[in-house]
Amino acid sequence: MAGDGGSSRRARRVDFGTTMLFGAVYAGALFLVVTGFAVEPSGCGGALPAFVFG
C-alpha cells in the first residue's frame, strides 16, 4: 500500500519529463522553421515558396 503513492509520483514525474522533452523538440523544430523563413535572402516569402515553386 505504501508503494502506491511513490509509484504514482514517479509515473507523474516520467509523464512530465516526456511532455517537456516533446515540447523542447517541438520548440526547436519551430525555431528552425521560423529562422529559415526569416533569413531567406530573396525576401519574398521564405524557403517554402522557393522549395515548392522552384
PDB file of C-alpha atoms in Angstrom:
ATOM      1  CA  MET A   1       0.000   0.000   0.000  1.00  0.00           C
ATOM      2  CA  ALA A   2       2.781   2.450   0.819  1.00  0.00           C
ATOM      3  CA  GLY A   3       4.427   1.866  -2.563  1.00  0.00           C
ATOM      4  CA  ASP A   4       1.371   3.033  -4.493  1.00  0.00           C
ATOM      5  CA  GLY A   5       1.956   6.690  -3.679  1.00  0.00           C
ATOM      6  CA  GLY A   6       5.613   6.513  -4.666  1.00  0.00           C
ATOM      7  CA  SER A   7       4.969   4.803  -7.984  1.00  0.00           C
ATOM      8  CA  SER A   8       2.210   7.288  -8.765  1.00  0.00           C
ATOM      9  CA  ARG A   9       4.593  10.149  -8.048  1.00  0.00           C
ATOM     10  CA  ARG A  10       7.253   8.533 -10.217  1.00  0.00           C
ATOM     11  CA  ALA A  11       4.789   7.974 -13.078  1.00  0.00           C
ATOM     12  CA  ARG A  12       3.769  11.621 -12.898  1.00  0.00           C
ATOM     13  CA  ARG A  13       7.424  12.685 -12.973  1.00  0.00           C
ATOM     14  CA  VAL A  14       8.087  10.473 -16.019  1.00  0.00           C
ATOM     15  CA  ASP A  15       4.998  11.874 -17.770  1.00  0.00           C
ATOM     16  CA  PHE A  16       6.153  15.419 -17.041  1.00  0.00           C
ATOM     17  CA  GLY A  17       9.648  14.644 -18.338  1.00  0.00           C
ATOM     18  CA  THR A  18       8.250  13.125 -21.518  1.00  0.00           C
ATOM     19  CA  THR A  19       5.994  16.128 -22.043  1.00  0.00           C
ATOM     20  CA  MET A  20       8.912  18.507 -21.545  1.00  0.00           C
ATOM     21  CA  LEU A  21      11.078  16.509 -23.967  1.00  0.00           C
ATOM     22  CA  PHE A  22       8.461  16.592 -26.717  1.00  0.00           C
ATOM     23  CA  GLY A  23       7.846  20.272 -26.006  1.00  0.00           C
ATOM     24  CA  ALA A  24      11.549  21.030 -26.380  1.00  0.00           C
ATOM     25  CA  VAL A  25      11.758  19.094 -29.653  1.00  0.00           C
ATOM     26  CA  TYR A  26       8.675  20.888 -30.975  1.00  0.00           C
ATOM     27  CA  ALA A  27      10.011  24.289 -29.923  1.00  0.00           C
ATOM     28  CA  GLY A  28      13.369  23.549 -31.549  1.00  0.00           C
ATOM     29  CA  ALA A  29      11.754  22.489 -34.808  1.00  0.00           C
ATOM     30  CA  LEU A  30       9.513  25.550 -34.783  1.00  0.00           C
ATOM     31  CA  PHE A  31      12.544  27.768 -34.159  1.00  0.00           C
ATOM     32  CA  LEU A  32      14.384  26.256 -37.128  1.00  0.00           C
ATOM     33  CA  VAL A  33      11.369  26.719 -39.392  1.00  0.00           C
ATOM     34  CA  VAL A  34      10.849  30.323 -38.302  1.00  0.00           C
ATOM     35  CA  THR A  35      14.515  31.269 -38.649  1.00  0.00           C
ATOM     36  CA  GLY A  36      14.640  29.520 -42.024  1.00  0.00           C
ATOM     37  CA  PHE A  37      11.832  31.770 -43.204  1.00  0.00           C
ATOM     38  CA  ALA A  38      13.388  34.847 -41.609  1.00  0.00           C
ATOM     39  CA  VAL A  39      16.865  34.547 -43.140  1.00  0.00           C
ATOM     40  CA  GLU A  40      15.798  33.759 -46.712  1.00  0.00           C
ATOM     41  CA  PRO A  41      17.924  36.194 -48.772  1.00  0.00           C
ATOM     42  CA  SER A  42      15.341  36.651 -51.527  1.00  0.00           C
ATOM     43  CA  GLY A  43      12.955  38.274 -49.057  1.00  0.00           C
ATOM     44  CA  CYS A  44       9.869  37.109 -50.938  1.00  0.00           C
ATOM     45  CA  GLY A  45       8.171  34.572 -48.727  1.00  0.00           C
ATOM     46  CA  GLY A  46      10.956  32.467 -47.311  1.00  0.00           C
ATOM     47  CA  ALA A  47      12.116  28.948 -48.003  1.00  0.00           C
ATOM     48  CA  LEU A  48       8.758  27.265 -48.617  1.00  0.00           C
ATOM     49  CA  PRO A  49       7.782  29.049 -51.862  1.00  0.00           C
ATOM     50  CA  ALA A  50      11.309  28.559 -53.228  1.00  0.00           C
ATOM     51  CA  PHE A  51      11.042  24.866 -52.457  1.00  0.00           C
ATOM     52  CA  VAL A  52       7.509  24.477 -53.803  1.00  0.00           C
ATOM     53  CA  PHE A  53       7.740  26.700 -56.884  1.00  0.00           C
ATOM     54  CA  GLY A  54      11.216  26.461 -57.826  1.00  0.00           C
TER      55      GLY A  54
END
